[in-house]
XYZ file of C-alpha atoms in Angstrom:
246
model
C 147.118 87.883 -117.183
C 149.479 89.936 -119.735
C 148.392 92.488 -121.630
C 148.280 91.616 -125.383
C 149.840 94.878 -127.274
C 150.420 95.973 -131.093
C 153.217 98.116 -131.934
C 152.765 100.606 -134.804
C 155.346 103.005 -135.907
C 157.032 103.753 -139.429
C 160.654 104.015 -137.966
C 162.356 100.458 -137.513
C 164.540 101.962 -134.863
C 161.769 103.292 -132.710
C 159.967 99.874 -133.171
C 163.265 98.176 -131.884
C 163.401 100.521 -129.015
C 159.588 100.517 -128.036
C 160.053 96.800 -127.882
C 163.039 96.688 -125.843
C 161.234 99.046 -123.034
C 158.089 96.837 -123.084
C 160.554 93.769 -122.364
C 161.472 95.070 -119.049
C 157.859 94.279 -118.297
C 157.659 91.053 -119.833
C 155.699 89.446 -117.069
C 152.877 91.943 -117.679
C 153.172 92.400 -121.526
C 152.784 90.430 -124.452
C 153.911 91.889 -127.945
C 151.536 89.844 -130.419
C 152.274 92.128 -133.281
C 154.232 94.913 -134.605
C 153.788 96.903 -137.926
C 155.966 99.702 -139.588
C 152.814 100.502 -141.938
C 149.374 101.428 -140.340
C 147.258 100.082 -143.197
C 148.517 96.570 -142.647
C 147.640 97.107 -138.914
C 144.186 97.912 -139.644
C 144.097 94.625 -141.677
C 145.674 92.735 -138.524
C 143.128 94.228 -136.245
C 139.995 93.171 -138.714
C 140.852 89.538 -137.645
C 142.438 89.756 -134.152
C 141.900 91.542 -130.827
C 144.481 93.178 -128.794
C 144.415 94.919 -125.456
C 146.552 97.942 -126.196
C 147.755 99.585 -129.344
C 151.012 101.655 -128.876
C 150.731 104.236 -131.828
C 152.859 106.713 -133.647
C 151.447 109.640 -134.926
C 153.471 111.066 -137.863
C 153.259 108.127 -140.238
C 153.324 108.273 -144.053
C 150.129 107.205 -146.150
C 147.895 106.960 -142.857
C 148.932 108.624 -139.663
C 147.878 107.607 -136.126
C 144.810 110.058 -135.719
C 143.289 108.734 -139.001
C 144.078 105.318 -138.000
C 141.840 105.748 -134.850
C 139.044 107.318 -137.358
C 138.685 104.091 -139.088
C 137.312 102.527 -135.982
C 133.744 103.345 -135.118
C 133.958 101.467 -131.974
C 137.092 100.478 -130.571
C 137.610 97.441 -128.376
C 141.421 98.368 -127.655
C 143.091 100.894 -125.530
C 145.351 103.392 -127.222
C 148.949 104.719 -125.896
C 150.321 107.189 -128.328
C 154.146 107.020 -128.703
C 155.466 110.258 -130.554
C 158.478 112.503 -130.586
C 156.156 115.415 -130.651
C 154.391 116.886 -127.769
C 151.985 119.491 -129.794
C 149.356 116.520 -130.559
C 148.502 115.675 -126.753
C 145.067 117.329 -126.587
C 144.101 115.681 -129.939
C 144.979 112.619 -128.773
C 142.934 112.743 -125.627
C 140.093 114.044 -127.787
C 140.339 110.242 -129.426
C 140.388 109.033 -125.933
C 143.770 107.855 -125.851
C 144.731 106.262 -122.610
C 148.234 108.089 -122.540
C 150.620 109.941 -124.497
C 154.398 109.009 -124.281
C 157.068 111.200 -125.802
C 159.980 109.693 -127.112
C 162.496 108.826 -125.988
C 159.986 106.965 -123.752
C 160.633 107.412 -119.866
C 160.405 103.822 -118.087
C 158.430 105.179 -115.079
C 156.285 107.001 -117.524
C 155.832 103.739 -119.504
C 155.180 101.626 -116.344
C 152.143 104.096 -115.217
C 150.776 103.856 -118.571
C 150.741 99.948 -118.355
C 149.215 100.411 -114.748
C 146.392 102.678 -116.446
C 145.815 99.924 -119.243
C 145.461 97.161 -116.595
C 143.079 98.787 -114.517
C 140.938 99.768 -117.572
C 141.229 96.196 -119.061
C 140.078 94.653 -115.697
C 137.098 97.258 -115.477
C 136.070 96.309 -118.896
C 136.083 92.690 -117.954
C 133.875 93.173 -115.033
C 131.300 95.453 -117.226
C 131.300 92.528 -119.778
C 130.540 89.735 -117.344
C 127.472 91.849 -115.710
C 126.331 92.344 -119.292
C 126.437 88.597 -119.936
C 124.758 87.733 -116.884
C 121.968 90.342 -117.562
C 121.571 88.856 -121.140
C 121.239 85.519 -119.445
C 118.616 86.519 -116.883
C 116.575 88.386 -119.937
C 116.715 85.351 -122.118
C 115.427 83.074 -118.981
C 112.619 85.530 -118.229
C 113.276 85.823 -114.766
C 112.100 89.168 -113.529
C 111.277 92.088 -115.366
C 113.308 92.216 -118.794
C 115.936 94.724 -118.557
C 116.828 97.188 -121.394
C 120.585 97.194 -122.110
C 121.661 100.680 -123.415
C 125.121 101.125 -124.781
C 126.568 104.370 -123.894
C 130.091 105.556 -124.996
C 131.901 104.323 -121.726
C 129.211 102.281 -120.198
C 126.190 99.802 -120.581
C 123.209 100.893 -118.399
C 120.447 98.208 -117.521
C 116.954 99.945 -117.047
C 113.546 98.953 -116.221
C 110.930 99.539 -118.843
C 108.871 101.843 -116.445
C 111.821 104.110 -116.008
C 111.859 105.236 -119.630
C 109.534 108.146 -120.728
C 110.482 108.671 -124.257
C 113.481 108.630 -126.647
C 114.042 111.622 -128.933
C 116.193 111.290 -132.145
C 119.207 113.508 -132.292
C 120.712 112.990 -135.852
C 122.886 110.164 -135.556
C 122.246 110.151 -131.995
C 119.673 109.818 -129.297
C 118.619 111.049 -126.072
C 116.711 108.932 -123.709
C 114.575 110.816 -120.979
C 113.929 109.018 -117.839
C 111.353 109.185 -115.065
C 113.844 110.844 -112.584
C 114.265 113.592 -114.957
C 117.608 112.527 -115.766
C 118.609 112.381 -119.648
C 120.912 109.637 -121.514
C 122.796 110.489 -124.700
C 123.607 107.504 -126.708
C 125.922 107.451 -129.704
C 123.309 105.512 -131.763
C 120.440 106.263 -134.087
C 117.044 106.299 -132.857
C 116.403 102.976 -134.919
C 118.974 101.266 -133.237
C 117.861 102.048 -129.737
C 114.108 101.083 -130.670
C 115.524 97.753 -131.370
C 116.235 97.283 -127.625
C 112.841 98.599 -126.775
C 110.154 95.875 -126.048
C 106.829 96.192 -127.965
C 104.043 96.909 -127.151
C 105.377 98.780 -124.313
C 107.285 100.998 -126.627
C 106.100 102.576 -129.922
C 107.736 104.649 -132.464
C 104.857 107.457 -132.848
C 107.109 109.850 -135.180
C 110.369 109.485 -137.166
C 111.979 111.605 -134.126
C 110.318 110.089 -131.256
C 109.883 106.419 -129.409
C 107.341 106.689 -126.492
C 106.395 104.460 -123.491
C 102.845 103.991 -124.161
C 102.187 103.347 -120.470
C 103.215 106.739 -119.798
C 100.572 108.450 -122.165
C 98.381 110.536 -120.155
C 96.241 112.285 -123.031
C 95.796 112.324 -126.860
C 94.865 115.336 -128.720
C 93.324 114.505 -132.077
C 93.438 117.799 -133.432
C 96.940 118.673 -132.534
C 98.328 115.419 -133.324
C 100.352 114.747 -130.235
C 100.187 112.748 -126.750
C 100.773 114.228 -123.554
C 102.968 112.133 -121.479
C 102.503 112.010 -117.518
C 105.105 114.542 -117.075
C 103.473 116.922 -119.113
C 105.829 116.661 -121.744
C 103.802 116.778 -125.424
C 105.242 114.417 -128.088
C 104.119 114.566 -131.942
C 102.422 111.867 -133.567
C 102.768 111.347 -137.279
C 99.579 111.532 -139.349
C 100.169 107.976 -140.517
C 100.530 106.643 -136.834
C 97.454 108.243 -135.131
C 95.166 105.601 -135.729
C 97.138 102.873 -134.622
C 98.090 105.219 -131.536
C 94.437 105.343 -130.509
C 94.088 101.562 -130.919
C 96.860 100.804 -128.823
C 95.977 103.118 -126.090
């Protein structure tokens, strides 16, 4: 299967050159679109999907870095193509797959394509596993797994593995029975939607707990003690309901 690719560069000669280089790998690459203006590329990606975006950095109106900032979650890989080597660190902070300096060496391009092929294949396998788990959950076969979307992977957990979740601004930490922590780039409200009631209950703006892990409830202090010894505050308006649920 060929990689579907988009080319974005404000210099027509650079686009022509990159297209020529990629045509040397025509059995592995399909160029589905090319743009000399980054904003037009953004509009295209609102309605279409591609595997890889070959992206210049220094462009008028919207540079390559700002282009990527427009995506809260990317479903494509990025290979920067630029005449400037000094932006490499920033590029990899943006989770670029590769950084090719013009004029592009064909061996370097081949290696970048190999990385892209491997990454897309891994993503495909991950998506199939996720779909299978969703089907099992919908059929009610076995214990319902909890699906948590992390930055680079999807984690499937048994409800009993989770102790509590704690808000961290726009992010969330999930604390597990095995003393491990998961850091999610989602708000607690979004994570709570994945946690089945009545097992999980949001006892505080900053905390969602597994009610089955509660060992003690301190009325005066307004907190619950979990089986691992962690004290979790309970908001005043939730205290009566917590007692009822326990």
